[in-house]
Every structure is written in C-alpha cells, then in structure tokens.
Coordinates of C-alpha atoms in Angstrom, one line a residue:
Chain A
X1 CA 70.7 123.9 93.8
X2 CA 74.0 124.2 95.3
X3 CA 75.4 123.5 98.6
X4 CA 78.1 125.4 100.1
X5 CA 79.9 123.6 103.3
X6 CA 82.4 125.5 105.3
X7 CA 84.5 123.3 107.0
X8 CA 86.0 124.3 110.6
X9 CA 89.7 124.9 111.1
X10 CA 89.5 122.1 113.6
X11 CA 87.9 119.7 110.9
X12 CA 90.6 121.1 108.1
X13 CA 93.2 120.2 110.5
X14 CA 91.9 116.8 111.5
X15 CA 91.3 115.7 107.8
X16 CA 95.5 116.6 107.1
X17 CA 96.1 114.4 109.7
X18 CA 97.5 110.8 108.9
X19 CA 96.2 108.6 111.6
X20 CA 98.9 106.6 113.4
X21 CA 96.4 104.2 115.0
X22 CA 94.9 103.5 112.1
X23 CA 98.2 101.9 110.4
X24 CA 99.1 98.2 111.0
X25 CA 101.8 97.0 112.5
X26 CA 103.9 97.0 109.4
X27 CA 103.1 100.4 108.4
X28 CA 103.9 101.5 111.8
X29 CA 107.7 100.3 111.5
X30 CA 108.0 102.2 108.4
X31 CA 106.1 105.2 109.8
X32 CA 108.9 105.1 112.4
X33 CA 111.9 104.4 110.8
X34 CA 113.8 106.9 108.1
X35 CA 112.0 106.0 104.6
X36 CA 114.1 103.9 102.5
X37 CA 115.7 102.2 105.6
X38 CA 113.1 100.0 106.4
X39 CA 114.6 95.7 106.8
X40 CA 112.3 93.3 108.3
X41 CA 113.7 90.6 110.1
X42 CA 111.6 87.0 110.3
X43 CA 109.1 88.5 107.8
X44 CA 106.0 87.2 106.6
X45 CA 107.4 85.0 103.9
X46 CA 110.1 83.5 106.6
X47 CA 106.8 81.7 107.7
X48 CA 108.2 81.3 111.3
X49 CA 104.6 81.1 113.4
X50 CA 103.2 79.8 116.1
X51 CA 103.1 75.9 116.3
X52 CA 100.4 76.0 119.1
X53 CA 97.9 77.9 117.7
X54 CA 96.9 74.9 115.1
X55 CA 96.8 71.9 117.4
X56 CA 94.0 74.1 119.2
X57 CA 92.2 75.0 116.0
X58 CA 92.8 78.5 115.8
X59 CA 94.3 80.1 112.3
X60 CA 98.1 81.5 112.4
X61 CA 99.6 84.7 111.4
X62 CA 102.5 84.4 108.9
X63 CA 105.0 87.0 111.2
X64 CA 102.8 85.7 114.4
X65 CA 101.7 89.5 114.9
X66 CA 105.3 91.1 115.9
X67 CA 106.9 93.1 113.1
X68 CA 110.5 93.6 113.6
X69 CA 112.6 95.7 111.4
X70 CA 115.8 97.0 111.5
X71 CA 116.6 100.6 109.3
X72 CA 117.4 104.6 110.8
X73 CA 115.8 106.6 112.7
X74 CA 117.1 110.6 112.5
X75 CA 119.9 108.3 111.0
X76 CA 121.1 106.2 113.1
X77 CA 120.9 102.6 113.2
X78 CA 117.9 101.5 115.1
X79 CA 115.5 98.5 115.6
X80 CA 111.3 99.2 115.7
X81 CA 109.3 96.1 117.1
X82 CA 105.9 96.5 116.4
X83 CA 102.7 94.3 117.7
X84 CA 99.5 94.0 115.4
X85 CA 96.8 94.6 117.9
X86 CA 94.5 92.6 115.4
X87 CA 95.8 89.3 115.4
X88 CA 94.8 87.6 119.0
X89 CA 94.6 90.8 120.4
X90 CA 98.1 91.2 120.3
X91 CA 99.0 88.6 122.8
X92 CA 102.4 87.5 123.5
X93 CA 102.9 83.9 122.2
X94 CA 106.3 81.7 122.3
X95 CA 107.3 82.8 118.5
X96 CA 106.4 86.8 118.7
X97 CA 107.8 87.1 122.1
X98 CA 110.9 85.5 121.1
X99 CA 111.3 87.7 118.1
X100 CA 110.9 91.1 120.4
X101 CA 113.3 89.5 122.9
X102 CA 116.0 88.3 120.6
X103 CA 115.6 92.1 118.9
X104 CA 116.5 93.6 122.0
X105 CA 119.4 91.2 122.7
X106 CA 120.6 91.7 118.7
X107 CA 120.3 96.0 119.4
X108 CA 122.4 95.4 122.6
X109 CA 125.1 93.3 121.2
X110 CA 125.3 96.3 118.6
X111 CA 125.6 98.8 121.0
X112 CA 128.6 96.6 122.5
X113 CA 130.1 96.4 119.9
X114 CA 130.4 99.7 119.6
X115 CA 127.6 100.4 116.8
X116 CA 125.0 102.8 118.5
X117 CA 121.5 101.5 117.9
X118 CA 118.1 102.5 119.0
X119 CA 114.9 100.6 120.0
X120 CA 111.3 101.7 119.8
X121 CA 108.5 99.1 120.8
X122 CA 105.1 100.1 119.5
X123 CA 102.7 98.2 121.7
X124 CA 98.9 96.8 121.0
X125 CA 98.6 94.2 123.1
X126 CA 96.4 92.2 125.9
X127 CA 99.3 90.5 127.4
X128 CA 100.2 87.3 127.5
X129 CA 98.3 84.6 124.8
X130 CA 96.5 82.2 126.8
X131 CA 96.5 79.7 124.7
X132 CA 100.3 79.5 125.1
X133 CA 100.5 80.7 128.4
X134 CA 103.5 79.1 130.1
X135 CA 105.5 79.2 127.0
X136 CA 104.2 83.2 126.8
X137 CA 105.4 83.8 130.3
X138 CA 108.8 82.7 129.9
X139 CA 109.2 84.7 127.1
X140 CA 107.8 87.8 128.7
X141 CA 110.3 87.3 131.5
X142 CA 112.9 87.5 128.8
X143 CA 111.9 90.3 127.3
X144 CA 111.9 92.4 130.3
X145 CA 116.1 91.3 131.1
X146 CA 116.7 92.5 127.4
X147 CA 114.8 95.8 127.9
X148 CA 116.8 96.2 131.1
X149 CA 119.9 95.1 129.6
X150 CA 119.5 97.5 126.4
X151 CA 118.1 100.0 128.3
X152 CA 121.6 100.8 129.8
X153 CA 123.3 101.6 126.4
X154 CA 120.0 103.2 124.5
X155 CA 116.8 105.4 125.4
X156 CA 114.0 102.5 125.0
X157 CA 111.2 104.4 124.0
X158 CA 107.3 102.3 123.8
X159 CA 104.9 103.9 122.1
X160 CA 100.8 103.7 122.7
X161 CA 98.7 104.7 120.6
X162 CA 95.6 102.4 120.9
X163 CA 93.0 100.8 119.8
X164 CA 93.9 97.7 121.6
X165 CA 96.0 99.7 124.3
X166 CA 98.6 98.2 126.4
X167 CA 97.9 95.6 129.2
X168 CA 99.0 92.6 131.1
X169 CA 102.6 91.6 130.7
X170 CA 103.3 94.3 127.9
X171 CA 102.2 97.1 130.8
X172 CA 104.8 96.3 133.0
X173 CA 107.1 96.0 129.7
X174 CA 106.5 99.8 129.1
X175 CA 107.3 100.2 132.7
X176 CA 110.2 99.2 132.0
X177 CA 111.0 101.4 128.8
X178 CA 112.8 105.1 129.1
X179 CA 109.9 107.0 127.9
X180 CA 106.2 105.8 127.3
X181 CA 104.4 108.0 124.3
X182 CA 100.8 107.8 124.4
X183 CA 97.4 109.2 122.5
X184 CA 94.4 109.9 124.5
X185 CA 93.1 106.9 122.7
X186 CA 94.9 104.3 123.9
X187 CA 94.8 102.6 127.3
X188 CA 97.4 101.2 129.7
X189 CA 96.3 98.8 132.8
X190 CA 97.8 95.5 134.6
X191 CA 94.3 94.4 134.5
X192 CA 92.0 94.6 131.9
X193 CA 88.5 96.8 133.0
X194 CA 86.5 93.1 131.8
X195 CA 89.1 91.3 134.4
X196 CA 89.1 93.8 136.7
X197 CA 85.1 93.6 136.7
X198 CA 84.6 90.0 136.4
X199 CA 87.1 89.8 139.6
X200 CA 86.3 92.9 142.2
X201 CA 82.6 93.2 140.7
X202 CA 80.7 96.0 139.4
X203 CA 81.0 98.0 142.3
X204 CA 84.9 98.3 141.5
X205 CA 84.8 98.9 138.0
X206 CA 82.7 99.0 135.1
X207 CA 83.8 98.1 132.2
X208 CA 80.9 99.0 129.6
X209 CA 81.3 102.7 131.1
X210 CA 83.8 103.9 128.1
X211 CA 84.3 107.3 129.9
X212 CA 84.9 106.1 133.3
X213 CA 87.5 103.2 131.8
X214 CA 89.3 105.9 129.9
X215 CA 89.0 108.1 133.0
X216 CA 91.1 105.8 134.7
X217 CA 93.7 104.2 132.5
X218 CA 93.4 106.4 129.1
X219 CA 96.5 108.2 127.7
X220 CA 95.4 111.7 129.6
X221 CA 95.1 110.2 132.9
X222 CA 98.3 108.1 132.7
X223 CA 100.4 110.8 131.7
X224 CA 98.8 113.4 134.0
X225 CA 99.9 110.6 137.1
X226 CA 103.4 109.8 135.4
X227 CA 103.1 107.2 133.4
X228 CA 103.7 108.2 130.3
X229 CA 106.2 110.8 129.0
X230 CA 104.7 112.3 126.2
X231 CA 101.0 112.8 125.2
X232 CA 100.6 113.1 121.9
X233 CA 97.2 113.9 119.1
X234 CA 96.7 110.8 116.7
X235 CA 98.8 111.6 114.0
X236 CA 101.7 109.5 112.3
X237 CA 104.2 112.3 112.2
X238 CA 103.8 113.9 114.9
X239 CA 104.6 110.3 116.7
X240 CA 107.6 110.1 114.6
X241 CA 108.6 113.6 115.6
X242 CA 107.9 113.1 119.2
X243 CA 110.5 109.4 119.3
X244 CA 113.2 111.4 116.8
X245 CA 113.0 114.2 119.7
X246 CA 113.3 112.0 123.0
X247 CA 116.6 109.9 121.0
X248 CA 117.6 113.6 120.7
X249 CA 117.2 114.2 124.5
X250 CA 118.8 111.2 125.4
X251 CA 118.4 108.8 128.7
X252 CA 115.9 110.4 130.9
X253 CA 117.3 112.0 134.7
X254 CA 116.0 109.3 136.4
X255 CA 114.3 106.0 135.3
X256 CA 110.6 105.0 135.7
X257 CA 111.7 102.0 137.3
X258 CA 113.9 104.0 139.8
X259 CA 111.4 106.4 141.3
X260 CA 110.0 103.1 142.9
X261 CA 110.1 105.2 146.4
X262 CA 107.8 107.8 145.4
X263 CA 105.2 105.5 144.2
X264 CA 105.4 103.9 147.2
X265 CA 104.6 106.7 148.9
X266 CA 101.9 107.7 146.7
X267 CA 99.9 103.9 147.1
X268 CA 100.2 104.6 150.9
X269 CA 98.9 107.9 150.8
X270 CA 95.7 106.3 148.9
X271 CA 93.4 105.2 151.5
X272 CA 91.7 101.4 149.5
X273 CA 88.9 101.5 151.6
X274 CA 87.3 104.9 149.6
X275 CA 86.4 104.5 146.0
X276 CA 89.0 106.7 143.8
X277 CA 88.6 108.6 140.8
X278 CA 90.1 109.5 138.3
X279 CA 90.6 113.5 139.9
X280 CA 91.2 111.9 143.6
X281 CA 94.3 110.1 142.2
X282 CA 95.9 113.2 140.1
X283 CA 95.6 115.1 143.3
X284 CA 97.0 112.8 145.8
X285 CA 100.0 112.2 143.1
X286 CA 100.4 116.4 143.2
X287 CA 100.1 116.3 147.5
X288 CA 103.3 113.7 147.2
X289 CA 105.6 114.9 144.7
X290 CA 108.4 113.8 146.3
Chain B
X1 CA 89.3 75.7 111.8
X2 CA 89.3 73.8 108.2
X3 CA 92.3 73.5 106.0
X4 CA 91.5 73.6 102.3
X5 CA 93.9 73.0 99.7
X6 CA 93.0 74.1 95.6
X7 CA 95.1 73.4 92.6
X8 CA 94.4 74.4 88.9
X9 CA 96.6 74.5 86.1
X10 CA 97.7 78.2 84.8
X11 CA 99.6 80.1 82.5
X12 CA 103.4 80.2 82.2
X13 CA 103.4 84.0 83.2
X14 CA 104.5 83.8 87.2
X15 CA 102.8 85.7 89.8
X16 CA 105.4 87.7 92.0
X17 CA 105.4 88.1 95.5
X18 CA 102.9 89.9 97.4
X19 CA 101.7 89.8 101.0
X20 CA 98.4 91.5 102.5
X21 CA 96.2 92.0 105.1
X22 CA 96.2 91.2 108.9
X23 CA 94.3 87.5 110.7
X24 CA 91.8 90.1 112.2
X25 CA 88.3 89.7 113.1
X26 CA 86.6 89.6 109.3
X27 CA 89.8 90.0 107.2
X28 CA 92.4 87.6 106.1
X29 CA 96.1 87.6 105.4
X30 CA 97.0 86.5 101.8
X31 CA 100.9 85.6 101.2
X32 CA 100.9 85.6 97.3
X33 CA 104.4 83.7 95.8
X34 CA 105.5 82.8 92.1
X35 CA 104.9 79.3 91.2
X36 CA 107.7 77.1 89.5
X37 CA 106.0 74.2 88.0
X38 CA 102.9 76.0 86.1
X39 CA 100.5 75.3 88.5
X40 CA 98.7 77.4 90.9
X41 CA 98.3 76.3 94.3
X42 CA 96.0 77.9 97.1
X43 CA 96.0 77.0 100.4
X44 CA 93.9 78.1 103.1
X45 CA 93.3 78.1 106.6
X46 CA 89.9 79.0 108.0
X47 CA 88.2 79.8 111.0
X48 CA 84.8 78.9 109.6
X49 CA 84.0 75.6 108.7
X50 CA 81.5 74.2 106.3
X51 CA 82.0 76.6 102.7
X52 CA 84.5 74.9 100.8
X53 CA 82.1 75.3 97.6
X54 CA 82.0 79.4 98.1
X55 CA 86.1 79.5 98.5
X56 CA 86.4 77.7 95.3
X57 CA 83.7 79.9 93.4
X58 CA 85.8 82.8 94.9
X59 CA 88.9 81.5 94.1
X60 CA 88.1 80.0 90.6
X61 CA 87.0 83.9 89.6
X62 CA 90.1 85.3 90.6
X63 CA 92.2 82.8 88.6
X64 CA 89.8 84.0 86.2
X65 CA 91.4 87.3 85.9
X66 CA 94.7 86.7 86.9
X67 CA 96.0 83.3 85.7
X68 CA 99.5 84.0 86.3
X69 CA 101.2 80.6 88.5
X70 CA 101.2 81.4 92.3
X71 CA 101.6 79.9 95.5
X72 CA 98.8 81.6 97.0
X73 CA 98.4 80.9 101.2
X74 CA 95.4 82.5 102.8
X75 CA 95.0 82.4 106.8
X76 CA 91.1 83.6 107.1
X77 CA 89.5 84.7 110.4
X78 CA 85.9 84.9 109.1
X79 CA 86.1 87.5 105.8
X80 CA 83.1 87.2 103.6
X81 CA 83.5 86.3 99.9
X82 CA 83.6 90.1 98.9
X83 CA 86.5 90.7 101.4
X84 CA 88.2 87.9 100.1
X85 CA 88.0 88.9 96.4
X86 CA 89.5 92.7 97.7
X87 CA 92.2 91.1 99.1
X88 CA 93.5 88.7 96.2
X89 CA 92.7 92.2 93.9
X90 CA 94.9 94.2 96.0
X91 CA 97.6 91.3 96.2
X92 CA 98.0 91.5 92.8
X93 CA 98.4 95.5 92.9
X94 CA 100.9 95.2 95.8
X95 CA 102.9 92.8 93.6
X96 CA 103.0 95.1 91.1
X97 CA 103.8 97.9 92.5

C-alpha cells in the first residue's frame, strides 16, 4: 500500500524557510553579519560572567547571555549584539549589560574616528535580572546614552523576533533604536502581561489569554500602532535582508524618540476609564495622525 | 546549585576546543578545552543537587569513547543524563569540524 501526500504551496514554502527564532544567540550574530566576517568579542572561552549569580546559587553562563561580535554587514564594518533569551530569560545583569554598552561606545569611537560602523541589537529579553538589580539598572542607563550617542553617527536597528520577546528596560532600549524589526511572534511591553496581571488584576489583563496578550503587544499590533518599522515572516534571511535594506535607506526622517508630541496626543485622546482593545487603539492612533 | 569536580587520567592525544549549548531550562553549556598535563578534568556546575553518582556514570562513558585530555566545564540547568551524553557527543563533532 502506498501513500501519496501532496503538500500545500504554503507548507512547501514554510518547510524552505530557515527559522530565525529558532537560532541562538550565536547563530543569530552570524545569521546577521556577512559570512566569513564573523569576530566575537568577550567570547565564551574569555570566561568573563556574572560574579552574582553564584553567591545566590544560581549556575552562570560562560558569555553571560550577550553575544557580541564584530564582522560586515553588506560590507561594511559593523557590530551585532545579540541576547540569548534562554539563559535567565535574557535579563540584563552587570557583565552582559556592560558588554552591549561598551559595544555601542567601541562602534561610536569607530565612527569618530572616521571608520563607518553599524550596530544591530537582536533582543530576547525580560529586562532587567533581578537578582542583580541595582547593578542591572545602572548598566541599563548606560546603554541607553550609548544608543543615543551612536545613534547620531549610525542607523541602530533592534531586531524582535521572539520567543522571549522584548520587555522591561530592553523595551524602552528599542525605543530608543532607528528602526524596530519584528515577527508576529515576538512581543514588546514595559510590563510583562504576568506583571501587569498580578498588579491591575484580571480585570486589566490576562495573561493566560495567548490571543488577547498577542492582540495587544505582538509584532502585528506594534507595528500597525508604530512601534515597529518592519514586520517581517520568521525566516533568517529574510531578517538579514530586511537590516541590509534599512542600512541601505539610511537614518530614518524623524526619530521614534522625536515624535514624542504625537504620542502625547494619542495617550490623551484614549479615554483610561474604558477598557481598550487591541482595534480601539489602531483606530484612535489613525483619528490622530498628526 | 552543587559544584562537582572529576579527574581521570587519559591519553596523550589532546582534545581541542569546542563550545556548545545554551544554560536553558533542560540543557547545559559545555566549554570543551585541550588539556596540557595528560589529565582530564571536568568541572561542573549544577542546578540540581543530590546525583553526583549519575554525572560520573555519564561522564566515565564518555571518557570511554573519547579519551583524548580535556578541560571539560559544564554549567547544567537541569539536562537529564541523555541530554548530557548529546551534548559532550556534539562537542567533540564541533571540535572537529
């Protein structure tokens, strides 16, 4: 007896795919950067990890869950940080956060110096690790003056692709960036939907209800309301394509961070006291355009 | 957390450098380097206390197969032994390759 199974295109095209969410941190880097370029900076075998992790009983990470490497990308010199969402969720400890904010600092004292370079920060993360949390919000801090520092010589592109998704400290990070890339898959929030639950209550926000969290903070919604630049399919290439392209295009007209006056506008013309969803906000964001 | 150390005596052939894996739920990081002195060290960090008799097992069969002097670090967040055993295989192909 034989079977015959006729695959859809759909499926044929899925199955050609290589998943970008699916690679680790390290694969991501390479992923982004021209092949053969790829030159990791503090790499696993530099052994520089978290000394706080320990003394709380909890096991370390050899490159403390931030890749950094420096290579091409459509070639020119360019840095990639990378988080493993993985590893504590991709928190942002004292070492990892001072390896993405002394990358950022190196890539601008390039571009001083007259040698172009670009920066791409592919995010997984939950924010800030509370197990070092002063130490983690310090270093957040810096990381955001870098960004805005490098930001004035370079395109800063983050890239979201889930599954961890973006939150907490790292949200406002991609804030911060020229362009945001994002899947449908991957979420970005200031507050978690389990923080945002176990604060305003179930009445605010449930966070088992996978459609409705997605609804509100997934890829689609955040770059039907502006908060993302580019919305992308899961698939390596195509996210390699889509950062190659926006270098290509340049610095954007006007910064995220600089259209502060029109989100302004837009929080006002949301009325807190009716519950919002995901629809209500796309439309209000239409009505005030401007 | 428990910190284990291992040593065994092994051939003059050294391992060469090889590192795998991610500190994720049920997986492990291995950080595989050659060993001067003809010994093979492991040393690992665990989340789970209590099953220093199955790491060795595990360990003792991989040195088994692959003799060759190492410094062999594992950080471990909770693999089971057959996860493990994946791991050190595909340090060895990584190392290789």
């Amino acid at each position: 007896m034989t079977f015959e199974i006729t695959l859809s295109d759909e499926v044929l095209a899925l199955s050609a795919r290589r998943s970008y969410i699916e690679l680790n941190a390290r694969a991501r880097a390479l992923q982004l950067l021209d092949d053969g370029t790829f030159h990791e900076l503090l790499g696993p075998f530099d052994r520089v990890e978290s000394p706080w992790l320990p003394m709380q009983g909890i096991v370390t990470q050899s490159d403390d869950g931030c890749v950094v490497a420096k290579g091409k990308i459509d070639g020119q010199p360019a840095v990639v940080i990378a988080m493993e969402g993985k590893f504590q969720g991709g928190s942002i400890g004292e070492v990892c956060g001072m390896k993405m904010a002394e990358a950022f600092r190196l890539a601008r004292l390039d571009n001083e110096k007259g040698i172009p370079t670009r920066a791409v920060l592919s995010l997984e993360s939950g924010g800030v690790r509370l197990q070092e949390a002063n130490m983690g919000e310090l270093v957040i801090a810096e990381i955001y003056a870098e960004m805005v520092a490098l930001r004035k010589h370079t395109p800063l592109i983050v890239v979201i692709t889930g599954p961890t998704g973006c939150f907490g400290g790292m949200s406002l990070a991609a804030g911060l960036a020229s362009y945001v890339v994002m899947t449908r898959q991957a979420r970005l929030s200031m507050n978690g939907p389990e923080v945002i639950e176990l604060e305003a209550g179930k009445d605010e926000f449930v966070a088992a209800d996978k459609p409705f969290v997605w609804s509100v903070n997934g890829g689609a919604q955040r770059f039907a309301t502006d908060f993302a630049d580019v919305l992308l399919e899961d698939d390596a290439d195509a996210v390699t394509q889509a950062v190659t392209e926006l270098f290509r295009k340049g610095q954007p007209a006007q910064l995220r961070t600089d259209k502060y006056e029109l989100f302004i506008k837009r929080l006002k013309f949301l009325d807190p006291a009716k519950q919002w969803v995901a629809e209500d906000i796309r439309n209000a964001w239409k009505a005030v355009a401007k | 957390m428990e910190i284990l150390n291992f040593e065994f005596p092994s051939s003059k052939v050294k391992a060469r450098r090889a590192h795998v894996g991610v500190v994720g739920s049920g997986d492990l990081e291995i950080l595989m380097e050659p060993s001067v002195d003809g010994e093979t060290r492991v040393t690992i960090q665990t989340s789970v206390a209590g099953f220093v008799d199955t790491w060795k097992a595990v360990v003792e069969r991989f040195l088994q197969q692959h003799p060759e002097a190492a410094n062999i670090e594992i950080h471990d967040f909770g693999a089971t032994p057959g996860t493990v055993a994946l791991r050190l295989q595909q340090a060895v192909e990584v190392s290789k390759s």
